[in-house]
Amino acid sequence: MSSPPLSISVAIIGGGLAGLMTAIGLSRAGHQVTVLEKSPVLGQIGAGIKMPPNATKIFKAWGLLEQLKGLSELPESATLRSYRGEELMRLDLRETMESKYDSPFLSVHRVDLHHLLAKTAEIEGAQTRLGVETLNISYDSDGHSGPIVELADGEHIHADLVLGADGERSFTRGILLNEGNILRDSGEHVYRVTVPIQEILDTADQGLHQLVNPPQINLWIGPGGNALTYRLKREQLFNIVLMQQHGRESEAPLAPQIISKNLVAQEFDKGWDPNFRKILDLTSTCTRWTLLESDIAPHWVDGKGQVALIGDAAHAMGPYAGQGAALAFEDAAVLSVLLARMTSLKQLPDVLTIYESIRTPRVRKMKQVTKDIRKKHSIPTGPRQEERDRQLREHSPLPGSAHFLADPVLQPWMFSYNALEEAEEAWSTFLRGEYPGTCGTWKLGRDGSL
Ligand SMILES: Cc1cc2nc3c(=O)[nH]c(=O)nc-3n(C[C@H](O)[C@H](O)[C@H](O)COP(=O)(O)OP(=O)(O)OC[C@H]3O[C@@H](n4cnc5c(N)ncnc54)[C@H](O)[C@@H]3O)c2cc1C
C-alpha cells in the first residue's frame, strides 16, 4: 500500500507574483499553505508585464496556459529602434517562440495576472490572508521546533517552513541576513504611461497605427533613456514604460507618483521619434518613481533550513531583460517540485540547500545580463553607438547583440530553461546520494527513519 503524501505547513510572507505562484505549486503538491499579505487588497499596482517562454512553460505544465492566454496579448514581433525612430532590427516572436521553445511570449496586465494566480491558489486550497503584516520571525516556542511568524496584531503563526516573498524591500531578508537597508538609487527614473488603444486609432495617423497593430513590442534606445511599448488586453490599453537617467540627485520619490504629461514630454523631447512623442501626447497623466537596485542576497536560506527567500526578496533586478517575475515563477516551480518529492520533514534543510544551489547560478547570470543590456542600450551618441546601430541594421543577430531577445546565444539560454525539469534532475541526483552540500537525508524513509 502506498503511503499518503507528506504534507507540511508553509507560511508565505507576501502575496505578490512570487508568493502566489509558490502558493499554487505547494498546494498542488499537497502542502497546507497560508499567504500573509500586508496590503488589504490583493492586486498589484502598475500596468503590463511581459511573460517570456521560460515563464509561460510553467503555466503550461500547471494547466494554466489557456487561461493566461485568454487574458494576454500575443505580440507578433519585437522591434528595436533608435530613439530617433529608425528601425534597427525586428525579431519575429509569435512563430519563433512557439517553434523553438514550445511556449509563447505573452504580455498581460498585472492585475489580470494577479487575479488569475490568486483565484488558482484559492482553488488549490491555499489560504490567503490580507491586511496582515509580518513583524518578526522567531524560533523559540514551547515544544515547537519550526519557525514562528509574528504578525502586527500579536498573532503567532507556527509553520514548518516560512518563505519570504516580500519583494525588493524584503523584511524577511533583513532578518535572515541581519542586514539594514540594502537598496540604492539605480540612477534612473521609471515612468509608466498607458493610453487607450482606441484613442491612438482615432487619430487616423498610419504611423501611430503601425505601432499598435498588429500586437508587437517596440523598444526605442537613446543616450540617456529608453522606451518600451506593448498592448494589453485589459481595457485595451497601450502600455508604455520609460526609463531615464537622472542627474546627481533623484527628483522622484521611491513610490510611484502621478506627474503631468508635460514633464514626460520635456524629458523625451530632444530628437525622439515624432510618432512616439505623438502617442505620449495622448495620455493625460503618468506615474514616475526612482528605480532602486540591490545585490542578490548572499544566502537565501537560514541556518536551520526552515526559512527561505523567493522572488525579488532574494534577487530583485532592473527591468531591462523583463525577467524579474519570470525568475520568481522559476523559483516557485523549483520549490514546488522539490517539496512534492520530499518524504520526510527532516529532508527540508536539504531541499532548501538544493533550491538555493539550483537557483543562484541562473539568477547571478541574469543579473549580469540585465546590467549588460542596460549598458548596450544607453551608449552615448558617437562612434560606438553608430557602430552598434550599423551592426543591428546590416547583420542577422550576432552573439552579444543589443537586440537581446534576438541574441542567438542569450535567447536559448533565457527561454529554453525548464525550471521543473532542472528540479526533477536535481532530486534524482540527491536520491542517488550525489548532491553536494546536502546532509544525506536521501536515506530517510517517510517516517523519518533510516
Ligand atoms: C518597470 C518594471 C517593469 C518590469 N517588467 C517586467 C516584465 O516585463 N517581466 C518580468 O518578468 N518582470 C518584470 N519586472 C519585475 C517584476 O515586476 C518583479 O520581479 C516581480 O513583481 C517581483 O514579484 P515579488 O512577488 O517577488 O515581489 P512584489 O511584487 O514586490 O511582492 C511582494 C509582496 O509582499 C508584500 N509584503 C511586503 N512586506 C510584507 C510584510 N512585512 N508582511 C506581509 N506582506 C508583505 C507586499 O505588499 C507585496 O504584495 C518589472 C519591474 C519593473 C520595476
Coordinates of C-alpha atoms and ligand atoms in Angstrom, one line a residue:
M1 CA 0.0 0.0 0.0
S2 CA 1.4 3.4 -0.9
S3 CA 1.8 5.9 1.9
P4 CA -0.1 9.2 1.9
P5 CA 1.9 12.2 0.6
L6 CA 3.9 14.2 3.1
S7 CA 2.0 17.4 4.0
I8 CA 3.8 20.3 5.8
S9 CA 2.6 23.7 6.9
V10 CA 4.0 26.6 4.9
A11 CA 3.7 30.3 5.7
I12 CA 4.4 32.6 2.7
I13 CA 5.1 36.3 3.6
G14 CA 3.9 38.4 0.7
G15 CA 1.1 37.9 -1.8
G16 CA 2.9 39.3 -4.9
L17 CA 3.6 37.2 -8.0
A18 CA 6.3 35.1 -6.3
G19 CA 4.2 34.4 -3.2
L20 CA 1.0 33.5 -5.1
M21 CA 2.7 31.3 -7.7
T22 CA 4.6 29.4 -5.0
A23 CA 1.3 29.0 -3.1
I24 CA -0.2 27.4 -6.2
G25 CA 2.7 25.0 -6.7
L26 CA 3.0 24.0 -3.0
S27 CA -0.8 23.5 -2.6
R28 CA -0.8 21.3 -5.7
A29 CA 1.9 19.3 -4.0
G30 CA -0.4 18.7 -1.0
H31 CA 1.0 21.1 1.5
Q32 CA -1.0 23.4 3.7
V33 CA -0.2 26.9 2.6
T34 CA -1.1 30.3 4.1
V35 CA -0.2 33.5 2.3
L36 CA 0.2 36.5 4.6
E37 CA -0.1 39.8 2.7
K38 CA 0.1 43.2 4.4
S39 CA -1.9 45.0 1.8
P40 CA -5.7 44.9 2.5
V41 CA -6.3 44.4 -1.3
L42 CA -4.7 41.8 -3.5
G43 CA -3.6 43.1 -6.9
Q44 CA -0.5 44.9 -7.9
I45 CA -0.4 48.5 -9.0
G46 CA 1.2 49.1 -12.3
A47 CA 0.2 48.1 -15.8
G48 CA 1.9 45.5 -18.0
I49 CA 4.2 42.6 -17.7
K50 CA 5.9 40.5 -20.4
M51 CA 5.7 36.8 -20.0
P52 CA 8.7 35.1 -21.8
P53 CA 8.6 31.3 -22.7
N54 CA 10.6 30.3 -19.6
A55 CA 7.7 31.6 -17.5
T56 CA 4.8 30.6 -19.7
K57 CA 6.0 26.9 -19.8
I58 CA 5.5 26.7 -16.1
F59 CA 1.9 27.9 -16.6
K60 CA 1.6 25.3 -19.3
A61 CA 2.8 22.5 -17.1
W62 CA 0.4 23.5 -14.4
G63 CA -2.6 23.7 -16.8
L64 CA -2.9 27.5 -16.6
L65 CA -1.7 28.5 -20.0
E66 CA -5.0 28.7 -21.8
Q67 CA -6.4 30.9 -19.0
L68 CA -3.3 33.1 -19.2
K69 CA -3.6 33.3 -23.0
G70 CA -7.2 34.4 -22.6
L71 CA -6.0 37.4 -20.6
S72 CA -2.9 38.2 -22.7
E73 CA -1.8 39.7 -26.0
L74 CA 0.4 37.6 -28.2
P75 CA 3.0 40.0 -29.7
E76 CA 3.9 39.2 -33.3
S77 CA 7.3 40.9 -33.2
A78 CA 9.9 42.7 -31.1
T79 CA 11.5 45.7 -32.8
L80 CA 14.5 47.6 -31.7
R81 CA 14.6 51.3 -32.8
S82 CA 17.0 54.2 -32.3
Y83 CA 15.4 56.9 -30.2
R84 CA 15.0 58.9 -33.3
G85 CA 12.7 56.2 -34.7
E86 CA 14.9 54.4 -37.2
E87 CA 14.1 50.6 -37.2
L88 CA 17.3 48.8 -36.3
M89 CA 16.2 45.1 -36.0
R90 CA 13.0 43.2 -35.9
L91 CA 12.5 39.8 -34.4
D92 CA 9.6 37.6 -35.2
L93 CA 8.2 36.5 -31.9
R94 CA 5.0 34.6 -32.5
E95 CA 6.4 31.8 -34.7
T96 CA 9.9 31.7 -33.2
M97 CA 8.9 31.3 -29.6
E98 CA 6.4 28.6 -30.2
S99 CA 8.5 26.6 -32.6
K100 CA 11.8 27.0 -30.7
Y101 CA 10.7 26.9 -27.1
D102 CA 7.3 25.2 -27.3
S103 CA 5.7 28.0 -25.3
P104 CA 4.5 31.6 -26.2
F105 CA 5.8 35.0 -25.4
L106 CA 2.9 37.0 -24.0
S107 CA 2.1 40.4 -22.5
V108 CA -0.5 40.7 -19.8
H109 CA -2.0 43.3 -17.4
R110 CA -0.5 42.8 -13.9
V111 CA -4.0 43.0 -12.3
D112 CA -5.3 40.2 -14.5
L113 CA -2.2 38.0 -13.8
H114 CA -2.5 38.7 -10.1
H115 CA -6.2 37.7 -10.1
L116 CA -5.5 34.5 -12.1
L117 CA -2.8 33.5 -9.5
A118 CA -5.0 34.4 -6.5
K119 CA -8.0 32.6 -7.8
T120 CA -5.9 29.5 -8.7
A121 CA -4.2 29.5 -5.3
E122 CA -7.6 29.5 -3.6
I123 CA -8.9 26.7 -5.8
E124 CA -5.8 24.6 -5.0
G125 CA -6.5 25.1 -1.3
A126 CA -4.2 27.8 -0.2
Q127 CA -5.4 30.3 2.3
T128 CA -4.7 34.0 1.6
R129 CA -5.0 36.5 4.5
L130 CA -5.0 40.1 3.6
G131 CA -4.1 43.1 5.7
V132 CA -1.7 41.1 7.9
E133 CA 1.8 42.5 8.3
T134 CA 4.6 40.3 9.4
L135 CA 6.8 42.0 12.0
N136 CA 9.1 39.2 13.1
I137 CA 10.2 35.6 12.6
S138 CA 11.4 33.7 15.6
Y139 CA 12.1 30.1 16.5
D140 CA 11.7 29.6 20.3
S141 CA 8.4 28.2 21.5
D142 CA 7.1 25.6 23.8
G143 CA 7.8 22.3 22.1
H144 CA 7.5 23.7 18.6
S145 CA 10.7 23.2 16.6
G146 CA 9.7 25.2 13.5
P147 CA 9.7 28.9 12.8
I148 CA 7.0 31.3 14.1
V149 CA 5.7 34.3 12.1
E150 CA 4.8 37.1 14.4
L151 CA 2.1 39.4 13.0
A152 CA 1.5 43.1 13.7
D153 CA -1.7 42.3 15.7
G154 CA 0.3 40.0 18.0
E155 CA -0.9 36.7 16.5
H156 CA 1.8 34.0 16.2
I157 CA 1.7 31.6 13.2
H158 CA 3.6 28.3 13.6
A159 CA 4.8 26.7 10.4
D160 CA 7.2 24.0 9.2
L161 CA 8.6 26.3 6.5
V162 CA 8.5 30.1 6.1
L163 CA 9.1 31.7 2.7
G164 CA 9.9 35.4 2.4
A165 CA 8.2 36.6 -0.8
D166 CA 8.0 40.1 0.4
G167 CA 9.7 41.9 -2.5
E168 CA 12.7 44.1 -3.0
R169 CA 12.2 45.8 0.3
S170 CA 12.1 42.4 2.0
F171 CA 11.8 42.4 5.7
T172 CA 12.5 38.6 5.8
R173 CA 15.8 39.2 4.0
G174 CA 16.7 41.8 6.7
I175 CA 16.0 39.2 9.4
L176 CA 17.7 36.3 7.7
L177 CA 20.9 38.2 6.8
N178 CA 20.8 40.7 9.7
E179 CA 21.0 43.4 7.1
G180 CA 19.9 47.1 7.2
N181 CA 18.7 48.9 4.1
I182 CA 20.3 47.4 1.1
L183 CA 18.6 49.4 -1.6
R184 CA 20.4 52.0 -3.7
D185 CA 19.3 54.6 -6.2
S186 CA 19.9 53.0 -9.6
G187 CA 20.4 56.4 -11.2
E188 CA 17.2 56.2 -13.2
H189 CA 13.6 57.3 -13.1
V190 CA 10.9 55.0 -14.3
Y191 CA 7.7 56.4 -16.0
R192 CA 4.6 54.3 -16.5
V193 CA 2.1 55.6 -19.0
T194 CA -1.0 54.0 -20.5
V195 CA -3.1 55.2 -23.4
P196 CA -6.4 53.7 -24.6
I197 CA -5.7 52.0 -27.9
Q198 CA -8.9 53.4 -29.4
E199 CA -7.5 57.0 -28.9
I200 CA -4.5 56.1 -31.0
L201 CA -6.6 54.5 -33.7
D202 CA -9.0 57.6 -33.7
T203 CA -6.0 59.8 -34.8
A204 CA -6.1 58.3 -38.4
D205 CA -2.3 58.6 -38.3
Q206 CA -0.9 55.5 -40.0
G207 CA 2.5 55.9 -38.4
L208 CA 0.9 55.5 -35.0
H209 CA -1.4 52.7 -36.1
Q210 CA 1.6 50.7 -37.2
L211 CA 3.0 50.8 -33.6
V212 CA -0.3 49.4 -32.3
N213 CA -1.5 46.9 -34.9
P214 CA -0.7 44.1 -35.1
P215 CA 0.3 43.5 -31.4
Q216 CA 4.0 44.0 -31.1
I217 CA 6.8 45.1 -28.7
N218 CA 8.7 48.2 -29.6
L219 CA 11.9 49.4 -27.8
W220 CA 13.5 52.8 -28.6
I221 CA 17.0 53.1 -27.3
G222 CA 18.7 56.5 -26.7
P223 CA 21.7 58.0 -24.9
G224 CA 20.0 58.9 -21.6
G225 CA 16.9 56.7 -21.7
N226 CA 14.8 54.2 -23.5
A227 CA 11.1 53.5 -24.1
L228 CA 9.2 50.2 -24.3
T229 CA 5.6 49.8 -25.6
Y230 CA 3.2 46.9 -26.0
R231 CA -0.5 46.2 -26.0
L232 CA -2.6 45.0 -23.0
K233 CA -5.9 43.2 -23.4
R234 CA -7.4 44.6 -20.2
E235 CA -9.2 47.8 -21.0
Q236 CA -7.5 47.7 -24.5
L237 CA -4.5 49.7 -23.2
F238 CA -1.2 50.7 -24.8
N239 CA 1.4 50.2 -22.2
I240 CA 4.5 52.5 -22.2
V241 CA 7.4 52.1 -19.8
L242 CA 10.1 54.8 -20.0
M243 CA 13.5 54.8 -18.3
Q244 CA 15.5 58.0 -18.0
Q245 CA 18.9 58.5 -16.3
H246 CA 18.5 61.3 -13.8
G247 CA 21.1 63.9 -12.6
R248 CA 23.2 63.6 -9.4
E249 CA 20.1 63.6 -7.2
S250 CA 16.8 61.8 -8.0
E251 CA 13.9 64.2 -8.1
A252 CA 11.3 61.4 -7.9
P253 CA 10.0 59.6 -4.8
L254 CA 10.5 55.9 -4.2
A255 CA 6.8 55.1 -4.6
P256 CA 5.0 55.9 -7.9
Q257 CA 3.8 59.5 -8.0
I258 CA 1.4 61.0 -10.5
I259 CA 3.0 63.6 -12.7
S260 CA 1.8 65.7 -15.7
K261 CA 2.4 64.6 -19.3
N262 CA 4.2 67.9 -19.9
L263 CA 7.0 66.7 -17.6
V264 CA 7.3 63.5 -19.6
A265 CA 7.2 65.4 -22.9
Q266 CA 10.1 67.6 -21.7
E267 CA 12.2 64.5 -20.8
F268 CA 11.6 62.7 -24.1
D269 CA 11.7 65.7 -26.3
K270 CA 15.1 66.4 -28.0
G271 CA 15.3 64.3 -31.1
W272 CA 12.9 61.5 -30.0
D273 CA 10.8 59.7 -32.6
P274 CA 7.9 62.0 -33.5
N275 CA 5.5 59.1 -33.7
F276 CA 6.4 58.1 -30.1
R277 CA 6.0 61.6 -28.9
K278 CA 2.6 61.9 -30.6
I279 CA 1.5 58.8 -28.6
L280 CA 2.9 60.3 -25.4
D281 CA 0.8 63.3 -26.1
L282 CA -2.4 61.2 -25.9
T283 CA -2.0 60.4 -22.3
S284 CA -3.4 62.6 -19.6
T285 CA -1.3 61.6 -16.6
C286 CA 1.5 59.2 -15.9
T287 CA 3.4 58.0 -12.8
R288 CA 7.1 58.3 -12.1
W289 CA 9.4 56.9 -9.4
T290 CA 13.1 56.3 -8.6
L291 CA 14.3 52.8 -9.7
L292 CA 16.1 51.2 -6.8
E293 CA 18.7 48.4 -7.1
S294 CA 20.2 45.9 -4.7
D295 CA 22.6 43.0 -4.7
I296 CA 21.4 39.4 -4.9
A297 CA 21.1 38.0 -1.3
P298 CA 24.3 36.2 -0.4
H299 CA 22.3 33.4 1.3
W300 CA 18.7 32.5 0.7
V301 CA 18.2 30.0 3.5
D302 CA 18.5 30.3 7.3
G303 CA 20.9 28.2 9.2
K304 CA 18.2 25.7 10.4
G305 CA 16.9 25.1 6.9
Q306 CA 13.4 26.4 7.8
V307 CA 13.2 29.9 6.3
A308 CA 14.0 30.8 2.7
L309 CA 13.7 33.8 0.3
I310 CA 12.0 33.7 -3.1
G311 CA 11.4 36.3 -5.9
D312 CA 12.5 39.9 -5.6
A313 CA 13.2 39.3 -1.9
A314 CA 16.2 37.2 -3.0
H315 CA 17.1 38.7 -6.3
A316 CA 15.5 41.9 -7.4
M317 CA 17.0 43.2 -10.7
G318 CA 16.5 46.0 -13.1
P319 CA 13.7 45.6 -15.6
Y320 CA 15.9 45.7 -18.8
A321 CA 15.7 41.9 -19.5
G322 CA 12.0 41.7 -18.5
Q323 CA 12.8 38.6 -16.4
G324 CA 12.2 39.6 -12.8
A325 CA 8.8 37.9 -12.4
A326 CA 9.8 35.1 -14.7
L327 CA 12.7 34.3 -12.3
A328 CA 10.2 34.4 -9.4
F329 CA 8.0 31.8 -11.3
E330 CA 11.1 29.6 -11.8
D331 CA 11.8 29.8 -8.0
A332 CA 8.2 28.7 -7.4
A333 CA 8.5 25.8 -9.9
V334 CA 11.7 24.5 -8.4
L335 CA 10.5 24.7 -4.8
S336 CA 7.2 23.0 -5.8
V337 CA 8.9 20.0 -7.4
L338 CA 11.4 19.5 -4.6
L339 CA 8.7 19.8 -1.8
A340 CA 6.4 17.5 -3.7
R341 CA 9.2 14.8 -3.8
M342 CA 10.2 15.2 -0.1
T343 CA 9.3 12.2 2.0
S344 CA 10.3 13.4 5.5
L345 CA 10.3 16.8 7.2
K346 CA 13.9 16.0 8.2
Q347 CA 14.7 16.5 4.5
L348 CA 13.6 20.1 4.5
P349 CA 17.1 21.6 5.0
D350 CA 18.5 19.5 2.1
V351 CA 15.5 20.6 -0.1
L352 CA 16.3 24.2 0.6
T353 CA 20.0 23.7 0.0
I354 CA 19.2 22.2 -3.4
Y355 CA 16.7 25.0 -4.2
E356 CA 19.4 27.7 -3.5
S357 CA 22.1 25.9 -5.3
I358 CA 19.9 25.4 -8.4
R359 CA 18.7 29.0 -8.5
T360 CA 21.8 31.1 -7.7
P361 CA 23.9 30.5 -10.8
R362 CA 20.9 31.3 -13.1
V363 CA 19.9 34.4 -11.2
R364 CA 23.5 35.7 -11.0
K365 CA 23.9 35.3 -14.7
M366 CA 20.6 37.0 -15.4
K367 CA 21.6 39.9 -13.2
Q368 CA 24.8 40.3 -15.3
V369 CA 22.7 40.1 -18.5
T370 CA 20.5 42.8 -17.2
K371 CA 23.4 45.1 -16.5
D372 CA 24.9 44.4 -19.9
I373 CA 21.6 45.2 -21.7
R374 CA 21.4 48.5 -19.8
K375 CA 24.9 49.4 -20.9
K376 CA 24.4 48.5 -24.5
H377 CA 21.2 50.4 -24.7
S378 CA 22.5 53.6 -23.2
I379 CA 25.7 54.1 -25.2
P380 CA 26.1 57.9 -25.7
T381 CA 25.7 59.3 -29.2
G382 CA 29.0 58.8 -31.1
P383 CA 31.1 56.2 -33.0
R384 CA 30.3 53.3 -30.7
Q385 CA 26.6 53.9 -30.9
E386 CA 26.9 54.3 -34.7
E387 CA 28.7 51.0 -35.0
R388 CA 26.2 49.3 -32.7
D389 CA 23.3 50.6 -34.9
R390 CA 25.1 49.6 -38.1
Q391 CA 25.6 46.0 -36.9
L392 CA 22.0 45.8 -35.9
R393 CA 20.8 47.1 -39.3
E394 CA 23.2 45.2 -41.5
H395 CA 23.7 41.8 -39.8
S396 CA 21.5 39.0 -38.7
P397 CA 21.5 38.8 -34.9
L398 CA 25.1 38.4 -33.5
P399 CA 26.0 37.0 -30.1
G400 CA 26.0 39.9 -27.7
S401 CA 23.6 41.8 -29.9
A402 CA 21.9 44.9 -28.4
H403 CA 18.6 43.3 -29.5
F404 CA 19.0 40.9 -26.6
L405 CA 15.8 39.0 -27.5
A406 CA 17.3 38.0 -30.8
D407 CA 20.8 37.2 -29.5
P408 CA 21.5 33.6 -30.8
V409 CA 23.3 32.6 -27.6
L410 CA 21.3 34.5 -24.9
Q411 CA 17.9 33.8 -26.3
P412 CA 18.1 30.0 -25.9
W413 CA 19.8 30.4 -22.5
M414 CA 16.9 32.5 -21.3
F415 CA 13.9 30.8 -22.9
S416 CA 14.7 27.1 -23.2
Y417 CA 15.3 26.9 -19.5
N418 CA 12.9 24.5 -17.8
A419 CA 12.8 25.0 -14.1
L420 CA 10.6 22.0 -13.5
E421 CA 13.0 19.6 -15.3
E422 CA 16.0 21.0 -13.6
A423 CA 14.4 20.4 -10.2
E424 CA 13.5 16.8 -11.1
E425 CA 17.0 16.1 -12.2
A426 CA 18.4 17.6 -9.0
W427 CA 16.1 15.4 -6.9
S428 CA 17.3 12.3 -8.8
T429 CA 20.9 13.3 -8.1
F430 CA 20.0 13.8 -4.4
L431 CA 18.3 10.4 -4.2
R432 CA 21.5 8.8 -5.6
G433 CA 23.3 10.4 -2.7
E434 CA 25.3 12.6 -5.1
Y435 CA 24.1 16.1 -4.4
P436 CA 26.9 18.2 -3.0
G437 CA 26.3 20.2 0.2
T438 CA 23.4 18.0 1.5
C439 CA 23.2 16.1 4.8
G440 CA 22.5 12.7 3.5
T441 CA 18.7 12.8 4.3
W442 CA 18.1 11.0 1.0
K443 CA 18.4 7.8 3.1
L444 CA 15.4 8.7 5.2
G445 CA 12.0 6.9 4.8
R446 CA 8.6 8.7 5.0
D447 CA 8.5 8.5 8.8
G448 CA 12.0 10.0 9.1
S449 CA 13.6 6.6 9.9
L450 CA 16.5 5.1 8.1
Ligands
LIG1 C1 9.2 48.9 -14.5 C2 9.3 47.4 -14.3 C3 8.9 46.6 -15.4 C4 9.0 45.2 -15.2 N1 8.7 44.4 -16.2 C5 8.8 43.0 -16.1 C6 8.4 42.1 -17.1 O1 8.0 42.6 -18.2 N2 8.6 40.8 -17.0 C7 9.0 40.2 -15.8 O2 9.2 39.0 -15.7 N3 9.4 41.1 -14.7 C8 9.2 42.4 -14.8 N4 9.5 43.2 -13.8 C9 9.9 42.7 -12.5 C10 8.7 42.2 -11.7 O3 7.8 43.2 -11.6 C11 9.2 41.7 -10.3 O4 10.3 40.9 -10.4 C12 8.0 41.0 -9.6 O5 6.9 41.7 -9.5 C13 8.5 40.5 -8.2 O6 7.5 39.9 -7.5 P1 7.6 39.5 -6.0 O7 6.3 38.8 -5.6 O8 8.9 38.9 -5.7 O9 7.6 40.9 -5.2 P2 6.4 42.1 -5.1 O10 5.6 42.1 -6.3 O11 7.1 43.3 -4.6 O12 5.5 41.4 -3.9 C14 5.9 41.5 -2.6 C15 4.6 41.4 -1.7 O13 5.0 41.3 -0.3 C16 4.1 42.1 0.5 N5 4.9 42.4 1.7 C17 6.0 43.2 1.9 N6 6.4 43.2 3.2 C18 5.4 42.4 3.9 C19 5.3 42.1 5.2 N7 6.2 42.5 6.2 N8 4.2 41.3 5.6 C20 3.3 40.9 4.7 N9 3.4 41.2 3.3 C21 4.5 42.0 3.0 C22 3.9 43.4 -0.4 O14 2.8 44.1 0.0 C23 3.8 42.7 -1.8 O15 2.4 42.4 -2.1 C24 9.5 44.6 -13.9 C25 9.8 45.5 -12.9 C26 9.7 46.9 -13.1 C27 10.1 47.8 -11.9

